[in-house]
Coordinates of C-alpha atoms and ligand atoms in Angstrom, one line a residue:
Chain A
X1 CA 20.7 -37.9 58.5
X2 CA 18.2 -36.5 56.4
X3 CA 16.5 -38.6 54.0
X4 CA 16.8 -36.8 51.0
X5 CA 17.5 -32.8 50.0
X6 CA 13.6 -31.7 48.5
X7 CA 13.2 -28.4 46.4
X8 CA 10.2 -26.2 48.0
X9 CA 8.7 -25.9 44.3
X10 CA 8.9 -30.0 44.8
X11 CA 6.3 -29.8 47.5
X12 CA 2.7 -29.6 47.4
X13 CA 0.1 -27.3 49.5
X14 CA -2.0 -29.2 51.5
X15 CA -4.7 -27.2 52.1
X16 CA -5.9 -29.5 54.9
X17 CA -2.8 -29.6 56.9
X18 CA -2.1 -26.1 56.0
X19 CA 1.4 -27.3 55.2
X20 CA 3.9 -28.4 52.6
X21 CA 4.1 -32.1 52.1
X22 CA 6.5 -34.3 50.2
X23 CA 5.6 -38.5 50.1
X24 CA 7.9 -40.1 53.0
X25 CA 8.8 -43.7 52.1
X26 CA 6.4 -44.8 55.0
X27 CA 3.2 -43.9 53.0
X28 CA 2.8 -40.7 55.5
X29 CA 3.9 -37.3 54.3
X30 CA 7.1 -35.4 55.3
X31 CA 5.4 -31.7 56.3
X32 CA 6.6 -28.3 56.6
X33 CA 4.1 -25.2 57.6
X34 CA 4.7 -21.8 55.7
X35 CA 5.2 -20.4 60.1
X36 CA 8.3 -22.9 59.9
X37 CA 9.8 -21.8 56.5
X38 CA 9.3 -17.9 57.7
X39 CA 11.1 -18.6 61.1
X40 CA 14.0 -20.0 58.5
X41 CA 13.6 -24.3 59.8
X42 CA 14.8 -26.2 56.3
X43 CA 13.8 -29.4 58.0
X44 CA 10.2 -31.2 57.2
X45 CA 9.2 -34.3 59.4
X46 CA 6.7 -37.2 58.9
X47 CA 4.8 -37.5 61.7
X48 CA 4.2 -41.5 61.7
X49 CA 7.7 -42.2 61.5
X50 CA 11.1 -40.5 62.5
X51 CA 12.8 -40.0 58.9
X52 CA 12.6 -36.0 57.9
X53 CA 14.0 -33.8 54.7
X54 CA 16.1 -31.0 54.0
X55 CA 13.6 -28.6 52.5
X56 CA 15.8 -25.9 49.7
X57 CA 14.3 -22.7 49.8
X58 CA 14.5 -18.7 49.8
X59 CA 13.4 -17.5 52.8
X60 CA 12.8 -14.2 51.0
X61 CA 10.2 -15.8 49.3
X62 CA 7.9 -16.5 52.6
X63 CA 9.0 -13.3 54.4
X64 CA 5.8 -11.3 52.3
X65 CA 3.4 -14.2 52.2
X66 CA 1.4 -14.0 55.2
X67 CA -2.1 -13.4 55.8
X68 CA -3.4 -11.0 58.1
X69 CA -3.4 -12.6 61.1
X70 CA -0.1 -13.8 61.2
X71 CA 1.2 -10.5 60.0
X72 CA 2.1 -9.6 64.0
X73 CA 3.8 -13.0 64.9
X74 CA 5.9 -12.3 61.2
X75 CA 9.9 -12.3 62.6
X76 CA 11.3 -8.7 61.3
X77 CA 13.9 -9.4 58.4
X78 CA 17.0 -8.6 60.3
X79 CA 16.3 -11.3 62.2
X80 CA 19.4 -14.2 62.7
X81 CA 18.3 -16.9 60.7
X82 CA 19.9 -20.2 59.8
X83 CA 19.5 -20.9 56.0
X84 CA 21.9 -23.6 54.6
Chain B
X1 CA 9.4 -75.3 63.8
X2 CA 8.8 -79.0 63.2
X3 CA 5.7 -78.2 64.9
X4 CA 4.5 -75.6 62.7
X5 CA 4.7 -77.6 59.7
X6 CA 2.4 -80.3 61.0
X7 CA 0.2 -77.3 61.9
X8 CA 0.9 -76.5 58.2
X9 CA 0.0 -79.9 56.6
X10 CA -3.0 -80.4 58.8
X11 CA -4.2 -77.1 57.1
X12 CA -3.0 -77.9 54.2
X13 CA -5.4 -81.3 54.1
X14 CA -8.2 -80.1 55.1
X15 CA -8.3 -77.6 52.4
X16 CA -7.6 -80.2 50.0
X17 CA -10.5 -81.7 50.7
X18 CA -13.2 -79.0 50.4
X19 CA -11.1 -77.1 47.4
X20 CA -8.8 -77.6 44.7
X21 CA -6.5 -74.3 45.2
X22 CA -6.0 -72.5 48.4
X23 CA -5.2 -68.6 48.2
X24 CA -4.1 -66.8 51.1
X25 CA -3.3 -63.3 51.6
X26 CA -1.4 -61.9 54.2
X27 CA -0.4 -58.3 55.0
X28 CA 1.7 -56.3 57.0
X29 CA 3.3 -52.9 57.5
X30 CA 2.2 -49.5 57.5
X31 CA -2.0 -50.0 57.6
X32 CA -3.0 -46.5 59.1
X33 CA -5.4 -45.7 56.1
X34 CA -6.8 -49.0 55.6
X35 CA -3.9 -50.3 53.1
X36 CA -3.5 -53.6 55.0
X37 CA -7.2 -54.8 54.2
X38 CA -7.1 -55.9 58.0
X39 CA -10.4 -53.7 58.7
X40 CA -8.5 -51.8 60.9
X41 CA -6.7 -48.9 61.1
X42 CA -3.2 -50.1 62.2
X43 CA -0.2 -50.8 61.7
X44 CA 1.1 -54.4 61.9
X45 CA 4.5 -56.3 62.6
X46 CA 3.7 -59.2 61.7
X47 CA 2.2 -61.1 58.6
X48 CA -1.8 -60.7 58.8
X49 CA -4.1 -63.6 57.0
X50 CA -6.9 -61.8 55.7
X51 CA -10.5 -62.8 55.1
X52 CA -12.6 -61.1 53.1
X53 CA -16.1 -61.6 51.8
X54 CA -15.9 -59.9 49.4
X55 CA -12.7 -61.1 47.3
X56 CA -13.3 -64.7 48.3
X57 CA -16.5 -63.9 45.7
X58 CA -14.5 -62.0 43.1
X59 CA -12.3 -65.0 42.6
X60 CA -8.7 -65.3 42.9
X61 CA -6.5 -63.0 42.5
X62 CA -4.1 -63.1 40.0
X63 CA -1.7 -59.7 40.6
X64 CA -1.2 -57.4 43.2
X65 CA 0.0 -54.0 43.1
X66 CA 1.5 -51.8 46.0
X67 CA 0.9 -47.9 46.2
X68 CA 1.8 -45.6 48.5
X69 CA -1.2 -46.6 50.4
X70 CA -3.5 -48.4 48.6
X71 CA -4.0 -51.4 46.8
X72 CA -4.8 -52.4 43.6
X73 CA -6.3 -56.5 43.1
X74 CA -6.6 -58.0 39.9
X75 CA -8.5 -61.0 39.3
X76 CA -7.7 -63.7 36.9
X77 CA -11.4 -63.0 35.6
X78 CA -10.3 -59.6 34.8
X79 CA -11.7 -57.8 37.5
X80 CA -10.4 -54.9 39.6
X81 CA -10.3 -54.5 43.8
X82 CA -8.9 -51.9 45.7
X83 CA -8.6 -50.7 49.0
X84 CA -6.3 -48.4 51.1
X85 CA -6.0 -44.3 51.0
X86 CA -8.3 -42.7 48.6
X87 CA -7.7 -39.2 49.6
X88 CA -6.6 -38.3 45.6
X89 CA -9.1 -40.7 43.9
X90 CA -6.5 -43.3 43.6
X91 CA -9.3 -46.4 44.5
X92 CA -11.5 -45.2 41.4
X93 CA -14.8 -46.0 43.4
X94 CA -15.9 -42.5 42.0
X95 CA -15.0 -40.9 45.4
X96 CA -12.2 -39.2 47.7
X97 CA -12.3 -41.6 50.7
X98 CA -10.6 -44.4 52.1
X99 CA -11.8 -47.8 52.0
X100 CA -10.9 -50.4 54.7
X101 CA -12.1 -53.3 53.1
X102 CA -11.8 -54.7 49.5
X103 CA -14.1 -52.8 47.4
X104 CA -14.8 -53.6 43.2
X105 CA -14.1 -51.1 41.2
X106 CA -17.3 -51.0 39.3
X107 CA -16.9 -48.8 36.2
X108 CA -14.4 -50.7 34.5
X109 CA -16.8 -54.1 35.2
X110 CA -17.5 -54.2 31.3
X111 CA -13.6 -54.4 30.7
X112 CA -11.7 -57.4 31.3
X113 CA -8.6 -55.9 32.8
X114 CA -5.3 -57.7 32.5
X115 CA -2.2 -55.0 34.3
X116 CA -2.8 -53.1 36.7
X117 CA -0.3 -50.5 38.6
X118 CA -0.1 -48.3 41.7
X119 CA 1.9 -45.0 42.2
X120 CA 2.0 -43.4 45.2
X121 CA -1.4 -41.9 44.8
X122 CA -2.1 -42.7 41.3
X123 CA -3.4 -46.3 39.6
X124 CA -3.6 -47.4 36.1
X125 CA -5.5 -49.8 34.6
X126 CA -5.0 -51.8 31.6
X127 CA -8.0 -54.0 29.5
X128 CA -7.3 -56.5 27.3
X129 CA -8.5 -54.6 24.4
X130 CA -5.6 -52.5 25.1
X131 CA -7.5 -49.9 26.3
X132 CA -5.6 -47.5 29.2
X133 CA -7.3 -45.9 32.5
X134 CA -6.0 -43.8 34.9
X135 CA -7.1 -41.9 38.2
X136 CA -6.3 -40.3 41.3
X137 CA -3.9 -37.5 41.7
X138 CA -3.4 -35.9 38.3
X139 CA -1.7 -33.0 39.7
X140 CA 1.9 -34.0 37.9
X141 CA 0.2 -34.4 34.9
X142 CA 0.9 -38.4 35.6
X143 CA -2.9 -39.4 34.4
X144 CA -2.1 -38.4 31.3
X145 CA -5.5 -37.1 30.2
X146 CA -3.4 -33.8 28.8
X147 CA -4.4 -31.7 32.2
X148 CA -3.5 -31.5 35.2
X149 CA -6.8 -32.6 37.1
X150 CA -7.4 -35.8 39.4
X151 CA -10.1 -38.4 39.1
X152 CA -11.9 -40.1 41.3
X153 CA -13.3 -42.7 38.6
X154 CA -11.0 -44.6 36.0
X155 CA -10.8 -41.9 32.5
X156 CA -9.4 -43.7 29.3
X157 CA -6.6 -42.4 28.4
X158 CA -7.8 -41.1 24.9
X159 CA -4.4 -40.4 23.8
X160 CA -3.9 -44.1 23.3
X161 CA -7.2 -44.5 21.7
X162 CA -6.0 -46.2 18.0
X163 CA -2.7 -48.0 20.4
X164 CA -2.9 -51.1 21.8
X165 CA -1.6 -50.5 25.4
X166 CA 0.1 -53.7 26.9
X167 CA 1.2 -53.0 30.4
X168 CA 1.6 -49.5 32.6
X169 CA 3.5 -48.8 35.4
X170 CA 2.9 -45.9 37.8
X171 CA 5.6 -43.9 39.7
X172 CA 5.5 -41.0 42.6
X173 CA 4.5 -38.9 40.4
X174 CA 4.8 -40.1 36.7
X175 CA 3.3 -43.3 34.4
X176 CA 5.0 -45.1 32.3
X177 CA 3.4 -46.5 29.6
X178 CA 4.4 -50.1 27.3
X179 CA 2.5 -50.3 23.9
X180 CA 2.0 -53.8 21.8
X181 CA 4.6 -53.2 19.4
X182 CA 7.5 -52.5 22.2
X183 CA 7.5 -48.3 22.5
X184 CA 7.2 -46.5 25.7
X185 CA 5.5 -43.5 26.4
X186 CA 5.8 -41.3 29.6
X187 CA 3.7 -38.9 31.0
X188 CA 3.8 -37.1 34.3
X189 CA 7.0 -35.2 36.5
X190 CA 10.1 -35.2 34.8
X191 CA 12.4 -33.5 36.8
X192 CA 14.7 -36.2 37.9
X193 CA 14.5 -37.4 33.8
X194 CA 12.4 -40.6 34.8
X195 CA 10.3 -39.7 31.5
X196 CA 13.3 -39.8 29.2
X197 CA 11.9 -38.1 26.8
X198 CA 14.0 -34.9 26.7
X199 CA 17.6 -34.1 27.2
X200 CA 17.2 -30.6 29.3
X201 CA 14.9 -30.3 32.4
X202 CA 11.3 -31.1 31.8
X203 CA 9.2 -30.4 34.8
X204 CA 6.3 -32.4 33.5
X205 CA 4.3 -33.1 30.6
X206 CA 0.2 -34.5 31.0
X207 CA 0.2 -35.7 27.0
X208 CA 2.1 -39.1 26.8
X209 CA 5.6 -38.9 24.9
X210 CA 7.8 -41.5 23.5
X211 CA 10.8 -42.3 25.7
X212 CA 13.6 -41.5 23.7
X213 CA 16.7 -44.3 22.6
X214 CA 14.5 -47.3 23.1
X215 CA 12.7 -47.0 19.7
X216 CA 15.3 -49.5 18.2
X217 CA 14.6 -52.2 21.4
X218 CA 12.5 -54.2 21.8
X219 CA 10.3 -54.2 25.0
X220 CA 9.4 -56.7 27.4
X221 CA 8.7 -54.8 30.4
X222 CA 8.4 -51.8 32.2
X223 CA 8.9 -50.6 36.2
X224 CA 8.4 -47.5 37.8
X225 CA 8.7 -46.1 41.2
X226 CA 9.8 -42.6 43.3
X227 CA 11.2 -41.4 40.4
X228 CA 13.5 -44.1 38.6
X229 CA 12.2 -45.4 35.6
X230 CA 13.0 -49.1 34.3
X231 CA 12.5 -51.5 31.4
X232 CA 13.6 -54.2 30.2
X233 CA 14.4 -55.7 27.3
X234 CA 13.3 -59.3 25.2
X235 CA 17.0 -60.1 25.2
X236 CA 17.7 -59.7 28.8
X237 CA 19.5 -56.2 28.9
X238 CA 17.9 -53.8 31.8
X239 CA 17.7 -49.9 31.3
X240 CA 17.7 -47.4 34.2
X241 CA 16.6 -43.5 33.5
X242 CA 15.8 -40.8 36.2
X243 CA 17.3 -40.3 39.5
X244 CA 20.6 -41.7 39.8
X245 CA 21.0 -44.6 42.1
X246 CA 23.7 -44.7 45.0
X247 CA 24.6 -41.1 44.7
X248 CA 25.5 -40.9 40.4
X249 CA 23.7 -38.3 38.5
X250 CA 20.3 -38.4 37.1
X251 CA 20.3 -39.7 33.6
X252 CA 17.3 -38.3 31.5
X253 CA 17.9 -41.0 28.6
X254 CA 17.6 -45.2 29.5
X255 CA 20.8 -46.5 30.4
X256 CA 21.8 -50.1 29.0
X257 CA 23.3 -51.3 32.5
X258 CA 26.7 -52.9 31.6
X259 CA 26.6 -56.1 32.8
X260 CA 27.4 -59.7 31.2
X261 CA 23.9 -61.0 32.9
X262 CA 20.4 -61.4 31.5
X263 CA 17.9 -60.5 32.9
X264 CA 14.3 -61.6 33.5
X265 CA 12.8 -59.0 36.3
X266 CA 13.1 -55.6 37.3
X267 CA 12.2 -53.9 40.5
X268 CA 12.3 -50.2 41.8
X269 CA 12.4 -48.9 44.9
X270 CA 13.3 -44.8 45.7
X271 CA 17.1 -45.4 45.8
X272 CA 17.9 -49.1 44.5
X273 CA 16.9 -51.3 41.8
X274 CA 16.6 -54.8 42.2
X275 CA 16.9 -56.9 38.7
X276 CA 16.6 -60.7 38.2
X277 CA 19.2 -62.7 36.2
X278 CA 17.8 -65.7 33.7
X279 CA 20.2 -67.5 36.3
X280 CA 18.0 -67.0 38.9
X281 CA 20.4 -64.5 40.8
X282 CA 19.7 -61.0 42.6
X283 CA 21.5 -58.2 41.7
X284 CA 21.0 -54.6 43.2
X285 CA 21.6 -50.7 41.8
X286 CA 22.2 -48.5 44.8
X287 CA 20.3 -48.9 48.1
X288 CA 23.2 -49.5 50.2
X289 CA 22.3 -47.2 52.4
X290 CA 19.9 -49.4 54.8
X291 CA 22.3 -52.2 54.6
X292 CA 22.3 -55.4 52.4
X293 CA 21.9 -59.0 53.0
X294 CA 25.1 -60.5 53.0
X295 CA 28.9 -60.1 53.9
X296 CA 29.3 -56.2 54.2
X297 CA 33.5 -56.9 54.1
X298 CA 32.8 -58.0 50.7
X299 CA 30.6 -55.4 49.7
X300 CA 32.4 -52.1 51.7
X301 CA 35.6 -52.0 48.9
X302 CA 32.8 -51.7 46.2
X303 CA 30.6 -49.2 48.1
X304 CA 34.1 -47.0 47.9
X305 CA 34.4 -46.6 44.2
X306 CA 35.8 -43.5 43.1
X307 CA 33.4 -41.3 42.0
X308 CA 31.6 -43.1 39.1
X309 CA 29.1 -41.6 36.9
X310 CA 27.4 -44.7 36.7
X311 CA 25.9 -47.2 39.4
X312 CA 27.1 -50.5 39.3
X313 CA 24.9 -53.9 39.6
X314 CA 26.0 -56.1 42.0
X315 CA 25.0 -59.3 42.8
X316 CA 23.3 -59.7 46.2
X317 CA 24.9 -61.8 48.4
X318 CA 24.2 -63.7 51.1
X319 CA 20.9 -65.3 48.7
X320 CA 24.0 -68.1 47.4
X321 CA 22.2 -71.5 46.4
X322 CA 19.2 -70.2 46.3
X323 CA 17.0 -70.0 43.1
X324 CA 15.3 -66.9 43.4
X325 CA 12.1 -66.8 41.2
X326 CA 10.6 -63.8 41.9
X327 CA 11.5 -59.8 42.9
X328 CA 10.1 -57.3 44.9
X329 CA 10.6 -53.6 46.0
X330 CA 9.3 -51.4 48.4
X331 CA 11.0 -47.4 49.0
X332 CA 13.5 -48.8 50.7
X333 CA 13.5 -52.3 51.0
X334 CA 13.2 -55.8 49.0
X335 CA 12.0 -59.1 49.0
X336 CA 12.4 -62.3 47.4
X337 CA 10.1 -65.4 46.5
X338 CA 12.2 -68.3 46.1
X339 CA 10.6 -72.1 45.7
X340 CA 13.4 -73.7 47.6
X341 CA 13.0 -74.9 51.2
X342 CA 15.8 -72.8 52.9
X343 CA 13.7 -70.6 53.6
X344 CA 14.0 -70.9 57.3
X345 CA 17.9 -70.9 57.1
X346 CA 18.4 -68.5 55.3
X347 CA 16.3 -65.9 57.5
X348 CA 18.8 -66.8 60.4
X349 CA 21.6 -66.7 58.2
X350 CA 20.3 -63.5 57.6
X351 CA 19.6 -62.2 61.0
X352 CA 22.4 -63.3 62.3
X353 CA 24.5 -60.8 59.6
X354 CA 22.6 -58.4 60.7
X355 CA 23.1 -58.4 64.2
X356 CA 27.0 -59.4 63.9
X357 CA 27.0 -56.0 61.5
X358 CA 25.1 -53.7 64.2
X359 CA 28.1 -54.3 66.7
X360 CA 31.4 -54.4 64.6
X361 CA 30.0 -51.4 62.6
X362 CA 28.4 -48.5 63.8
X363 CA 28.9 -46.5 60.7
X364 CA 26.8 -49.1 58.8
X365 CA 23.8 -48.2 61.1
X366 CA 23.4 -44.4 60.2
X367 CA 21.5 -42.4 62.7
X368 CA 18.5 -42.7 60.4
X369 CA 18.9 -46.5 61.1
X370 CA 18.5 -46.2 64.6
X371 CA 16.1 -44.0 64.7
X372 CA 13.8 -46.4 62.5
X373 CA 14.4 -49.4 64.7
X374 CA 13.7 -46.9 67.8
X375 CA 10.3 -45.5 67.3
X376 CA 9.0 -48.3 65.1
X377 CA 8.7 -46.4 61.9
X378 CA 7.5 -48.0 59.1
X379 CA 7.9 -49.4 55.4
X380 CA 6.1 -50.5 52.8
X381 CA 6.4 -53.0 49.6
X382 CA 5.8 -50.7 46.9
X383 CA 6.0 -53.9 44.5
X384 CA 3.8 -56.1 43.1
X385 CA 3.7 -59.9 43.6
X386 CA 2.5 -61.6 41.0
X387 CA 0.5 -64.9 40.8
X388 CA 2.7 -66.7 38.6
X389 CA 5.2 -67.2 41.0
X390 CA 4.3 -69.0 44.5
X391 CA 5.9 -66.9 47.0
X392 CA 7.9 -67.2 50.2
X393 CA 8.9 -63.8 51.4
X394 CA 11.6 -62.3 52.9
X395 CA 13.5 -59.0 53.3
X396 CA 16.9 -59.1 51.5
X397 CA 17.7 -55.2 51.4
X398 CA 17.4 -53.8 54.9
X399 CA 16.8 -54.4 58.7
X400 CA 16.7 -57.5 60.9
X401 CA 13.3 -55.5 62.3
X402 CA 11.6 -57.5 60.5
X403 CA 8.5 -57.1 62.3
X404 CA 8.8 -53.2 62.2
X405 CA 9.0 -52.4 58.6
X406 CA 7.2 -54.4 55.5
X407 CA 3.5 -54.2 54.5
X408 CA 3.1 -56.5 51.8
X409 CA 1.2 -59.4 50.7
X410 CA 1.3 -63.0 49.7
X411 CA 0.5 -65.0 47.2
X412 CA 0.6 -68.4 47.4
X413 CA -1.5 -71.0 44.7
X414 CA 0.0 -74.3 45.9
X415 CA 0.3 -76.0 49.3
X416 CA 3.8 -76.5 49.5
X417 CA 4.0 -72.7 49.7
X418 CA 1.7 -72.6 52.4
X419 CA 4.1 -74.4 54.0
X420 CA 6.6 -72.0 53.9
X421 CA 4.7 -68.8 54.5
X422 CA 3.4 -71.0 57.9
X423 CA 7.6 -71.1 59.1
X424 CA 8.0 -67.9 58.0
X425 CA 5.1 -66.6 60.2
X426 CA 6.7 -69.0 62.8
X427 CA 10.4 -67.3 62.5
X428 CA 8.4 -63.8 62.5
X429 CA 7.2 -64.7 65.6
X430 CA 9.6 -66.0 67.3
X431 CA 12.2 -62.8 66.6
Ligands
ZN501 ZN1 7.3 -41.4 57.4

């Protein structure tokens, strides 16, 4: 069960873990990179414990953000995704 | 056991002869950025006595306060420790790092601080002069400086400059601030309403702003944590704004909890509240969802009220006969200090709930559950514990893992507290 449903705009930019991150009850934080949220995963995990989050997004809005080396590995928009 | 307590009271007497008081901390819990004060990066499951140099020469310590992973000591002479994660500033030693060990926080040393609080990676400090300071993360706006920067130092909070600030306490990602003279301000995210300072959605504010329907009450203390908001009043009533508790909607205005009970304490976690009655009984907002201490037959025709708008309080049971002098919350779990002797009992009273509720019902145990007690995941206490109360300590809101899942640590100013905490260690132990 996920721990709780967490608005993207709710999560902060880590620069150092290149990743989203949301506090997880366990003092760690619950992390999503932008790679997952373009490949459509809503779920963000805490790596020092087993609880994750539903992350709430629009995909759309992570389809044009990429930097130039990821631009290749970007999955083309017609892609099947599962979005909630 | 028996043989623990003579352990104990040999202890016990030779302390009394070399000192008058004997203070003892112990912690356990999540300790992977230092917050356990062990020296060591680690986790730990079970209670940890700590010895440090360095607060045995600050004095004792009169309150504790719990962030997300640090640590914020307050002396009875006014000064501040901390120690823990300092990645956001939150320690105030004028740097981003962690500190394993106990470390002064120098620049407030000409202030005599008396309340002291810990968010998840903010702190706040209050002096006696009523003077307010604030650093780490500023990013919600929850320093309250009127920006959105962090510190890595303790800034007055010039906003308060001609108030006389009396206590703070410090959220996720918001502050709540009491003033001499009973109003609150709030500063910091707002999105759940735990500022209560405005009826629509308010992402966040960094200049303090009076919490709204409270003018008229008057103020004895305030909580905050995740993002519920709590205070309380002189005459015993306990108000609730932010995220709603046990699945009821945010409320972005305190709440006068309906209840026929005064109350004395307040606690927060993410998803429950824990509040104190002058009776010296437990009563809970929410948190079901980890499981309770207590019968759950009694408690499941409650859990499955229709759709209420509102979270009911009720009593914690299972803590009968007890007189329960102190409150605590973690996230997602709670403890209780109590001065009676049952201590022992009523942790295998306890367990043995637990266990009796893990076969005959699965659906108490959510995945989630499982999955905790599987890969050894861990908790922390959030909350404070506060001198004035000796304290014997035990989880009331969550799993028999005992050993998996609590950092916190304990106070204890008179022997036959040490007594306790030494069966307590022993029961730990032995489980
Ligand atoms: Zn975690």
């Amino acid at each position: 069960m996920s721990y709780d449903d967490v608005e993207i705009e709710d999560m902060e930019w880590n620069v150092e873990l290149q990743a989203y991150t949301y506090p997880c009850p366990c003092g760690d934080l619950f992390q999503i990179t932008k790679d997952e949220l373009r490949l459509g995963e809503e779920i963000a995990r805490c790596p020092s414990c087993s609880l994750y989050i539903t992350v709430v997004y629009n995909i759309e809005d992570f389809l044009g953000d990429s930097d130039q080396r990821n631009k290749k590995l970007e999955p083309p928009k017609q892609q099947p995704i599962a979005v909630a | 056991m028996t043989e623990q307590n003579e352990k104990g009271k040999e202890a016990i007497h030779e302390d009394e002869e070399e000192q008058p008081e004997v203070q003892k901390i112990w912690s356990w819990g999540a300790g992977t950025d230092g917050q356990l004060g062990t020296g060591r990066l680690e986790d730990e499951h079970l209670p940890q006595l700590l010895h440090f140099p360095s607060l045995a020469s600050a004095g004792p310590i009169f309150l504790l306060a719990c962030g997300g992973a640090h640590v914020i000591a307050l002396t009875s002479g006014g000064r501040v420790m901390t120690w823990g994660r300092g990645a956001s500033g939150q320690l105030g030693h004028g740097e981003m790092v962690n500190n394993l060990y106990p470390k002064a926080v120098t620049s407030l040393q000409n202030d005599f601080i008396i309340h002291v609080s810990a968010g998840w990676s903010h702190s706040g400090f209050v002096a006696d002069s009523g003077c307010l300071f604030t650093c780490g993360d500023g990013s919600f706006g929850q320093l309250g400086h009127g920006d959105y920067k962090s510190h890595c130092s303790p800034v007055r909070v010039s906003f308060f400059a001609n108030e006389h600030v009396e206590q703070i306490a410090c959220g996720m990602r918001h502050s709540l601030v009491l003033l001499k003279g009973c109003h609150i301000y709030a500063f910091g995210s707002g999105k759940r309403g735990q500022l209560g300072i405005s009826e629509g959605k308010i992402k966040s504010v960094s200049v303090p702003k009076v919490t709204q329907a409270l003018e008229e009450v008057k103020i004895a203390s305030i909580a905050a944590n995740g993002d519920h908001s709590a205070a309380l009043s002189f005459d015993g009533h306990l108000y609730t704004w932010g995220r709603g508790f046990g699945g009821t909607p945010d409320t972005h205005f305190p709440q006068c909890s309906s209840s026929s009970f005064l109350f004395t304490r307040a606690a927060l976690g993410w998803n429950h509240a824990l509040a104190l009655t002058d009776g010296a009984q437990v009563f809970m907002l929410g948190g079901s969802h980890h499981g309770f201490l207590g019968d759950l037959e009694k408690i499941r025709p409650a859990k499955q009220l229709p759709d209420s708008r509102e979270a009911i309080l009720e009593k914690v049971l299972g803590l009968d006969g007890t007189k329960v002098l102190h409150i605590a919350a973690g996230a997602e779990h709670s403890a209780v200090g109590h001065l009676d002797d049952l201590l022992p009992k009523k942790l295998s009273k306890w367990s043995a709930h637990s266990q009796k509720n893990d076969l005959q019902d699965s659906e108490f145990r959510s995945t989630k559950q499982r999955k905790y007690q599987g890969r050894g995941s861990r908790q922390r206490l959030l909350g404070s514990i506060s001198k004035s109360i000796p304290i014997a300590q035990y989880q009331l809101g969550e799993w028999p893992w005992l050993d998996e899942h609590t950092i916190g640590l304990v106070w204890l100013d008179n022997f036959d507290d040490t007594n306790s905490c030494l069966e307590f260690e022993a029961i730990l132990k032995k489980t």
